[in-house]
Coordinates of C-alpha atoms and ligand atoms in Angstrom, one line a residue:
M1 CA -26.9 -10.8 12.5
R2 CA -26.5 -13.6 9.9
T3 CA -25.9 -12.8 6.3
L4 CA -25.8 -15.3 3.5
I5 CA -23.9 -14.5 0.4
A6 CA -25.4 -16.9 -2.1
N7 CA -24.6 -18.2 -5.6
G8 CA -21.2 -16.5 -6.1
T9 CA -17.8 -17.8 -7.1
V10 CA -15.5 -17.8 -4.2
V11 CA -12.0 -16.6 -5.4
T12 CA -9.0 -17.1 -3.1
A13 CA -5.3 -17.2 -3.6
D14 CA -5.6 -21.0 -3.7
G15 CA -8.4 -21.4 -6.2
S16 CA -11.9 -20.6 -7.2
W17 CA -15.1 -22.6 -6.8
P18 CA -18.9 -21.9 -6.6
A19 CA -19.9 -21.6 -2.9
D20 CA -22.2 -19.8 -0.6
V21 CA -20.7 -17.9 2.4
L22 CA -22.5 -17.6 5.7
V23 CA -21.5 -14.7 7.9
D24 CA -22.5 -14.8 11.6
G25 CA -21.8 -11.7 13.5
E26 CA -18.3 -10.5 12.6
T27 CA -16.9 -13.8 11.3
I28 CA -17.4 -16.4 8.5
A29 CA -19.4 -19.2 9.9
Q30 CA -19.9 -21.6 7.0
L31 CA -18.8 -22.2 3.4
G32 CA -20.5 -24.6 1.0
A33 CA -22.8 -25.3 -1.9
D34 CA -26.5 -24.5 -1.7
L35 CA -26.5 -23.6 2.0
A36 CA -30.1 -22.3 2.0
A37 CA -31.3 -25.5 0.3
N38 CA -29.6 -27.4 3.1
G39 CA -31.5 -25.6 5.8
V40 CA -29.2 -22.7 6.6
T41 CA -31.1 -19.6 7.6
A42 CA -30.0 -15.9 7.6
D43 CA -31.4 -12.5 8.4
Q44 CA -30.4 -11.2 5.0
T45 CA -29.3 -12.8 1.7
I46 CA -27.0 -11.1 -0.8
D47 CA -27.3 -12.6 -4.3
A48 CA -23.8 -13.0 -5.8
S49 CA -24.9 -14.7 -9.0
G50 CA -22.3 -14.0 -11.8
K51 CA -20.0 -12.3 -9.2
Y52 CA -16.8 -13.2 -7.4
V53 CA -16.7 -13.3 -3.6
I54 CA -13.2 -12.3 -2.6
P55 CA -11.5 -11.5 0.8
G56 CA -11.6 -7.8 1.6
A57 CA -8.5 -6.3 0.1
I58 CA -5.6 -5.0 2.3
D59 CA -3.6 -2.0 1.5
V60 CA -0.4 -2.1 3.6
H61 CA 1.0 1.3 2.5
T62 CA -1.1 4.4 3.1
H63 CA -0.3 7.9 4.5
M64 CA -3.4 9.5 6.0
E65 CA -2.7 13.1 7.1
L66 CA 1.1 12.6 6.5
P67 CA 3.0 15.9 7.2
F68 CA 5.1 16.5 4.1
G69 CA 6.7 19.5 2.6
G70 CA 4.9 22.0 4.8
T71 CA 1.5 20.6 4.3
F72 CA -0.5 17.4 5.1
A73 CA -1.8 14.5 3.0
K74 CA -5.4 15.5 2.5
D75 CA -7.3 12.3 3.4
T76 CA -8.1 11.8 7.0
F77 CA -8.7 8.3 8.4
E78 CA -12.4 8.9 7.9
T79 CA -12.3 10.0 4.3
G80 CA -9.4 7.7 3.3
T81 CA -10.9 4.6 4.8
R82 CA -14.3 5.4 3.4
A83 CA -12.8 5.7 -0.1
A84 CA -10.8 2.5 0.6
A85 CA -14.1 0.7 1.3
F86 CA -15.7 1.9 -1.9
G87 CA -12.7 0.3 -3.7
G88 CA -13.0 -3.1 -2.0
T89 CA -10.3 -2.4 0.6
T90 CA -11.3 -3.4 4.1
T91 CA -8.0 -3.1 5.9
I92 CA -5.3 -0.5 5.7
V93 CA -1.9 -0.3 7.4
D94 CA -0.8 3.3 7.8
F95 CA 2.6 4.7 8.7
A96 CA 2.8 6.4 12.1
V97 CA 5.8 8.8 12.1
Q98 CA 8.5 9.3 14.7
S99 CA 9.8 12.8 14.1
K100 CA 13.4 13.7 14.8
G101 CA 14.1 14.3 18.5
H102 CA 10.9 12.6 19.5
S103 CA 10.1 9.1 20.7
L104 CA 8.3 6.3 18.8
R105 CA 5.6 6.5 21.4
E106 CA 4.8 10.2 20.7
G107 CA 4.5 9.3 17.0
L108 CA 2.2 6.4 17.8
D109 CA 0.1 8.4 20.1
A110 CA -0.4 11.1 17.4
W111 CA -1.5 8.4 14.9
N112 CA -3.8 6.7 17.3
A113 CA -5.5 10.1 17.9
K114 CA -6.0 10.6 14.1
A115 CA -7.4 7.1 13.6
E116 CA -9.4 6.2 16.7
G117 CA -13.1 6.7 16.4
N118 CA -12.6 7.9 12.8
A119 CA -11.8 5.0 10.6
C120 CA -14.5 3.2 8.6
V121 CA -12.6 0.0 8.2
D122 CA -9.9 -1.8 10.3
Y123 CA -6.5 -0.3 10.4
G124 CA -3.0 -1.1 11.7
F125 CA 0.2 0.9 11.9
H126 CA 3.8 0.5 10.8
M127 CA 6.3 2.8 12.5
I128 CA 8.5 5.2 10.6
M129 CA 11.8 5.6 12.4
S130 CA 13.5 8.9 11.8
D131 CA 15.8 8.9 14.8
V132 CA 17.6 5.7 15.8
T133 CA 18.9 6.1 19.3
D134 CA 19.4 3.8 22.3
E135 CA 15.9 4.9 23.5
S136 CA 14.1 4.4 20.3
L137 CA 15.8 1.0 19.8
A138 CA 14.4 -0.1 23.1
E139 CA 11.0 1.2 22.3
M140 CA 10.9 -1.1 19.2
D141 CA 10.5 -4.2 21.3
Q142 CA 7.5 -2.8 23.1
L143 CA 5.8 -1.9 19.8
V144 CA 6.2 -5.4 18.5
A145 CA 4.5 -6.6 21.6
E146 CA 1.7 -4.1 21.0
G147 CA 1.0 -5.4 17.5
I148 CA 3.1 -2.9 15.5
P149 CA 5.8 -5.2 14.3
D150 CA 7.2 -3.3 11.3
F151 CA 9.6 -0.4 11.1
K152 CA 10.2 1.7 8.0
L153 CA 13.4 3.5 7.5
F154 CA 14.5 5.7 4.6
T155 CA 17.7 6.0 2.6
A156 CA 16.0 9.1 1.0
Y157 CA 14.9 12.5 2.2
P158 CA 18.1 13.8 4.0
G159 CA 17.2 16.0 6.9
V160 CA 13.7 14.6 7.2
F161 CA 13.2 10.8 7.3
Y162 CA 16.7 9.8 6.2
S163 CA 18.8 7.3 8.2
D164 CA 22.4 6.5 7.4
D165 CA 23.7 3.0 7.1
A166 CA 24.7 2.7 10.7
A167 CA 21.3 3.7 12.0
I168 CA 19.6 1.3 9.5
F169 CA 21.9 -1.5 10.6
R170 CA 21.3 -0.9 14.3
A171 CA 17.5 -1.0 13.7
M172 CA 17.9 -4.1 11.7
R173 CA 19.8 -5.9 14.4
R174 CA 17.3 -5.0 17.0
T175 CA 14.5 -6.2 14.8
R176 CA 16.3 -9.5 14.2
D177 CA 16.0 -10.0 18.0
N178 CA 12.5 -8.7 18.6
G179 CA 10.8 -10.6 15.8
G180 CA 9.7 -7.7 13.6
L181 CA 10.1 -6.7 10.0
I182 CA 12.2 -3.9 8.4
M183 CA 10.6 -1.9 5.6
M184 CA 12.8 0.2 3.5
H185 CA 12.3 3.2 1.2
A186 CA 15.3 2.6 -0.9
E187 CA 16.6 5.5 -3.0
N188 CA 20.0 7.2 -2.6
G189 CA 18.7 10.5 -1.2
P190 CA 22.0 12.3 -0.9
A191 CA 22.9 11.6 -4.5
I192 CA 19.4 12.6 -5.7
D193 CA 19.7 15.9 -3.9
I194 CA 23.0 16.7 -5.7
V195 CA 21.4 16.1 -9.1
A196 CA 18.3 17.9 -8.2
A197 CA 20.2 21.0 -7.1
D198 CA 22.2 20.9 -10.4
L199 CA 18.9 20.8 -12.4
V200 CA 17.4 23.7 -10.5
A201 CA 20.6 25.7 -11.0
Q202 CA 20.2 25.1 -14.7
G203 CA 16.6 26.5 -14.6
K204 CA 15.1 23.0 -15.0
T205 CA 12.4 23.4 -12.4
D206 CA 9.4 21.7 -13.9
P207 CA 7.9 18.6 -12.3
Y208 CA 9.4 16.5 -15.1
Y209 CA 12.8 17.1 -13.5
H210 CA 11.7 15.4 -10.3
G211 CA 11.7 12.2 -12.4
V212 CA 14.9 13.0 -14.1
A213 CA 16.8 13.7 -10.8
R214 CA 15.9 10.4 -9.2
Y215 CA 18.0 8.1 -11.4
P216 CA 16.9 4.4 -11.6
V217 CA 20.4 3.4 -10.5
F218 CA 19.9 5.4 -7.2
E219 CA 17.0 3.1 -6.4
G220 CA 18.9 0.0 -7.6
E221 CA 21.9 0.8 -5.5
A222 CA 20.0 1.6 -2.4
T223 CA 17.8 -1.5 -2.8
N224 CA 20.8 -3.7 -3.1
R225 CA 22.6 -2.0 -0.2
V226 CA 19.7 -2.4 2.3
I227 CA 19.1 -6.0 1.3
R228 CA 22.8 -6.7 1.9
L229 CA 22.6 -5.0 5.3
A230 CA 19.5 -7.0 6.2
E231 CA 21.3 -10.2 5.2
A232 CA 24.2 -9.2 7.4
A233 CA 21.8 -8.6 10.3
D234 CA 19.8 -11.7 9.5
V235 CA 16.5 -9.9 9.5
P236 CA 13.6 -10.0 6.9
V237 CA 13.4 -6.8 4.8
Y238 CA 10.5 -5.5 2.7
I239 CA 11.2 -3.0 0.0
V240 CA 8.3 -0.5 -0.4
H241 CA 7.1 1.0 -3.6
L242 CA 9.7 -0.7 -5.9
S243 CA 9.4 1.1 -9.2
V244 CA 12.1 0.1 -11.7
I245 CA 14.1 -2.8 -13.2
D246 CA 17.3 -1.8 -11.4
A247 CA 15.7 -2.4 -8.1
L248 CA 13.8 -5.5 -9.3
E249 CA 17.1 -7.1 -10.3
A250 CA 18.4 -6.5 -6.8
I251 CA 15.4 -8.2 -5.2
R252 CA 15.5 -11.1 -7.7
E253 CA 19.1 -11.8 -7.0
A254 CA 18.6 -11.6 -3.3
R255 CA 15.7 -14.0 -3.4
D256 CA 17.7 -16.4 -5.6
R257 CA 20.4 -16.3 -2.9
G258 CA 17.7 -17.3 -0.4
A259 CA 17.6 -13.9 1.4
M260 CA 14.5 -13.0 3.4
A261 CA 13.8 -10.2 1.0
Y262 CA 10.3 -9.1 -0.2
A263 CA 8.9 -6.2 -2.2
E264 CA 5.8 -4.4 -3.2
T265 CA 5.1 -2.3 -6.2
C266 CA 2.2 0.2 -6.7
P267 CA -0.3 0.8 -9.5
Q268 CA 1.4 4.0 -10.5
Y269 CA 4.5 2.1 -11.5
L270 CA 2.4 -0.4 -13.5
F271 CA 0.2 2.1 -15.3
L272 CA 1.8 5.5 -15.4
S273 CA 5.2 6.7 -16.7
L274 CA 7.7 9.5 -16.8
D275 CA 5.7 10.9 -19.8
D276 CA 2.9 11.8 -17.3
L277 CA 5.3 14.1 -15.5
G278 CA 6.0 16.0 -18.6
N279 CA 3.0 18.2 -19.1
G280 CA 4.2 21.5 -17.7
F281 CA 3.1 22.1 -14.1
D282 CA 0.2 19.7 -14.5
G283 CA 2.9 17.0 -14.2
S284 CA 3.0 17.9 -10.4
K285 CA -0.1 15.7 -10.1
F286 CA 2.2 12.7 -10.8
V287 CA 5.1 13.7 -8.5
C288 CA 5.8 10.9 -6.0
S289 CA 8.9 9.1 -4.9
P290 CA 10.3 7.0 -6.3
P291 CA 9.2 8.8 -9.4
L292 CA 7.2 7.4 -12.3
R293 CA 9.6 5.6 -14.7
E294 CA 10.1 5.0 -18.4
K295 CA 7.3 2.7 -19.6
N296 CA 9.8 0.3 -21.3
P297 CA 11.0 -2.1 -20.0
N298 CA 9.7 -1.3 -16.6
W299 CA 6.0 -2.1 -16.9
E300 CA 6.5 -5.5 -18.4
E301 CA 9.3 -6.3 -16.0
L302 CA 7.1 -5.4 -12.9
W303 CA 4.2 -7.5 -14.2
S304 CA 6.6 -10.4 -14.7
G305 CA 7.9 -9.8 -11.2
L306 CA 4.4 -10.1 -9.9
K307 CA 3.7 -13.2 -11.8
K308 CA 6.9 -14.9 -10.7
N309 CA 6.7 -13.8 -7.1
D310 CA 9.8 -11.6 -7.2
L311 CA 7.2 -9.1 -6.0
Q312 CA 4.6 -10.3 -3.5
V313 CA 2.3 -7.3 -3.0
V314 CA 0.7 -4.3 -4.7
S315 CA -0.1 -1.5 -2.3
T316 CA -0.8 2.1 -3.1
D317 CA 1.5 4.5 -1.1
H318 CA -1.8 6.5 -1.0
C319 CA -0.6 10.1 -0.1
P320 CA -3.0 12.6 -1.7
F321 CA -2.3 16.3 -2.1
D322 CA -4.7 18.6 -3.9
F323 CA -3.4 20.1 -7.1
H324 CA -4.8 23.5 -6.1
G325 CA -3.0 24.9 -3.1
Q326 CA -0.8 21.9 -2.3
K327 CA 1.0 20.6 -5.4
E328 CA 1.1 24.3 -6.3
L329 CA 3.6 24.9 -3.5
G330 CA 6.2 23.6 -5.9
R331 CA 5.6 26.0 -8.8
G332 CA 9.1 27.2 -9.9
D333 CA 10.9 24.4 -8.0
F334 CA 10.0 20.8 -8.3
R335 CA 11.8 20.0 -5.0
K336 CA 9.0 21.8 -3.2
I337 CA 6.1 19.8 -4.7
P338 CA 4.6 17.5 -1.9
N339 CA 5.4 14.0 -2.9
G340 CA 2.5 11.6 -3.3
L341 CA -0.4 10.3 -5.3
P342 CA -4.0 9.3 -4.4
G343 CA -4.8 5.7 -5.0
V344 CA -6.4 3.8 -2.2
E345 CA -9.8 3.6 -3.9
D346 CA -8.6 2.5 -7.3
R347 CA -6.0 -0.3 -6.7
V348 CA -8.3 -3.3 -6.7
D349 CA -10.1 -2.3 -9.9
L350 CA -6.9 -1.2 -11.7
L351 CA -5.3 -4.5 -11.0
H352 CA -8.3 -6.4 -12.0
H353 CA -8.6 -4.4 -15.2
G354 CA -4.9 -4.3 -16.2
G355 CA -3.9 -7.6 -14.6
V356 CA -6.8 -10.1 -14.8
V357 CA -8.8 -8.7 -17.8
G358 CA -5.5 -7.7 -19.4
G359 CA -4.3 -11.4 -19.2
K360 CA -1.2 -10.7 -17.1
I361 CA -2.2 -12.5 -13.9
S362 CA -4.9 -15.0 -12.9
K363 CA -7.7 -13.9 -10.7
E364 CA -6.3 -16.0 -7.9
R365 CA -3.0 -14.2 -8.1
W366 CA -4.9 -10.9 -8.1
V367 CA -6.5 -11.9 -4.8
E368 CA -3.1 -13.1 -3.5
I369 CA -1.3 -9.8 -4.2
I370 CA -4.1 -7.5 -3.0
A371 CA -5.1 -9.4 0.1
T372 CA -3.6 -12.7 1.0
E373 CA 0.2 -12.0 0.8
P374 CA -0.2 -8.7 2.6
A375 CA -2.1 -10.5 5.4
K376 CA 0.6 -13.2 5.6
L377 CA 3.7 -10.9 5.5
F378 CA 2.2 -8.4 8.0
G379 CA 0.9 -10.8 10.6
M380 CA -2.9 -10.7 9.9
Y381 CA -3.4 -14.1 8.3
P382 CA -5.8 -15.9 8.4
R383 CA -8.0 -13.5 10.3
K384 CA -7.7 -11.2 7.3
G385 CA -6.9 -12.1 3.6
A386 CA -8.7 -15.4 3.7
I387 CA -12.2 -16.8 3.1
A388 CA -12.3 -19.5 5.8
V389 CA -14.5 -20.4 8.8
G390 CA -13.5 -18.2 11.7
A391 CA -11.9 -15.5 9.7
D392 CA -13.1 -11.9 9.9
A393 CA -16.1 -11.5 7.5
D394 CA -14.3 -8.9 5.4
L395 CA -15.7 -9.8 2.1
V396 CA -16.3 -8.2 -1.3
V397 CA -18.9 -9.2 -3.8
Y398 CA -17.0 -8.3 -6.9
D399 CA -18.6 -7.8 -10.4
P400 CA -15.8 -8.8 -12.9
N401 CA -17.9 -7.3 -15.8
R402 CA -19.0 -3.9 -14.4
K403 CA -17.4 -1.0 -16.2
R404 CA -16.8 2.4 -14.7
T405 CA -14.9 5.5 -15.6
I406 CA -12.5 6.8 -13.0
S407 CA -12.8 10.5 -12.3
A408 CA -12.2 13.0 -9.5
G409 CA -15.8 14.0 -10.0
S410 CA -17.0 10.7 -8.7
H411 CA -14.3 9.3 -6.5
H412 CA -14.5 9.4 -2.7
M413 CA -10.9 10.3 -1.9
D414 CA -10.7 13.9 -0.6
V415 CA -8.5 15.2 -3.4
D416 CA -9.2 17.4 -6.4
Y417 CA -7.8 15.3 -9.2
S418 CA -7.3 11.7 -10.3
C419 CA -4.1 10.3 -12.0
Y420 CA -6.5 8.1 -14.0
E421 CA -9.0 10.7 -15.0
G422 CA -11.3 9.3 -17.8
W423 CA -9.9 5.8 -17.7
E424 CA -12.6 3.1 -18.2
V425 CA -11.9 0.0 -16.0
Q426 CA -13.6 -3.3 -16.0
G427 CA -14.5 -4.7 -12.6
G428 CA -16.0 -3.2 -9.5
S429 CA -17.0 -3.9 -5.9
D430 CA -20.8 -4.3 -5.6
V431 CA -21.1 -5.1 -1.9
V432 CA -18.3 -4.7 0.7
L433 CA -18.5 -6.1 4.2
S434 CA -16.2 -5.2 7.1
R435 CA -16.4 -7.7 10.0
G436 CA -19.9 -8.7 8.9
A437 CA -21.3 -5.3 8.5
V438 CA -22.2 -4.1 5.0
V439 CA -20.3 -0.9 4.5
V440 CA -20.8 -0.3 0.8
Q441 CA -23.7 -1.5 -1.4
D442 CA -24.6 -0.5 -4.9
G443 CA -22.5 2.7 -4.8
E444 CA -23.9 3.8 -1.4
F445 CA -21.9 4.1 1.8
R446 CA -23.7 2.2 4.5
G447 CA -20.9 2.0 7.1
R448 CA -20.0 4.5 9.8
K449 CA -17.0 6.5 11.0
G450 CA -15.6 4.7 14.0
H451 CA -16.6 1.2 12.9
G452 CA -12.9 0.5 12.0
R453 CA -10.8 -0.9 14.8
F454 CA -7.1 -1.0 15.5
L455 CA -5.7 -4.3 14.4
K456 CA -3.1 -5.8 16.6
R457 CA -0.8 -7.7 14.3
G458 CA 1.5 -10.7 15.0
P459 CA 5.3 -10.7 14.5
A460 CA 6.9 -11.5 11.2
E461 CA 7.1 -15.3 11.4
Y462 CA 6.0 -15.9 7.8
A463 CA 8.6 -13.5 6.5
R464 CA 11.3 -15.3 8.4
M465 CA 10.3 -18.6 6.9
G466 CA 10.9 -17.3 3.4
Ligands
DUC1 N1 6.8 8.9 -1.2 C1 5.8 9.6 -1.6 O1 5.6 9.7 -2.8 N2 5.0 10.2 -0.7 C2 5.2 10.0 0.7 C3 6.4 9.5 1.1 C4 7.2 8.7 0.1 O2 8.1 8.0 0.4
ZN2 ZN1 8.5 5.8 0.8
ZN3 ZN1 5.0 5.8 1.5

């Protein structure tokens, strides 16, 4: 099957130019001006006049069916990756979970079972380590060889995902030797738990106090600490869901020192604030960790971080729980609200609207932070994240002028609310291709469950080069 995407403007991290793109089978076969006029034939032609042609976006931080707080994140690999496709995202990297007392392999097997035959777009896995032992350290090397080269550890959630400094440092040293990458959820969990218990004892149980308990300095301190540990271990470290200036300063300083330190932020930290947590129990819809922060100065600082490459990636931390029946588990005690927000479908458009249309980043930087840098840092480039001959034909025909209103009534994520309900955004994915197959066109899903394949990723060579 040959598909010609004609008359569009190709937008990549390196630049933009008018070009046609020929897809042959699953990969990009040719790029150039006026391909049809020059004798190139195809089975179907997609007219991209007035549109951008961008690499399929990559979301390196999702939690499909994550067990959390006595329930499970609602999207399955089927519903979550279908929603991703509607939003122009053609690759996700989800977090497989090692539970305490179990092996990495058991966690990985469980995630394979969730994803295999169900995903609508390609997927990879990172591995959450909750139990650092001699056995799990040895397993890490095997996972790198199998294309799962990243290990996420937490300084938050004591008793669940939490690792102490010794465990983190051991995992870091192992990763230095096996070529992988360490990802860190950096908040000081033990300190947060003390403040949270005090607040509850004072009767401050509303969702708003979830945000109050998790001081910015707890994120700043933990971010600095884990970066320092990674420097001592001589391993690259990637800070997930960085939310606040205290942590941004830690990453800036580390990068200025020449550390192999990287970070992502998420749309919720660029567009939502502590105020959203403050509307009685409705605020539970906005409970995630790290929490939403004060708008000033954090939003501007994070945008500036994205512009200056202190932050390299925007991912979603997609982890949806219904308001009814799931978020409601925390009525009367914010500590029992499952943490997480839906977002996999909206990231590309929110960043186009707020970033490109809003004049904060160029359209090339937009592509870079949603597709190209994630591909490079996570061992997928140039197969993913690029428009180049031989790359996977994961492509989006993107209309920069289309307007749509975000709503739970029309989104495709399996969750009963939207954090952006009623927001009008400019920009939308018209046609989405995953390895050459049209999966979304004009608002219709044309893909299939099971089309998405496991993506074996390479080691963290790019992250080691700085
Ligand atoms: N933060 C969330 O908000 N949800 C899932 C896990 C996490 O770290
Ligand atoms: Zn996290
Ligand atoms: Zn997460």
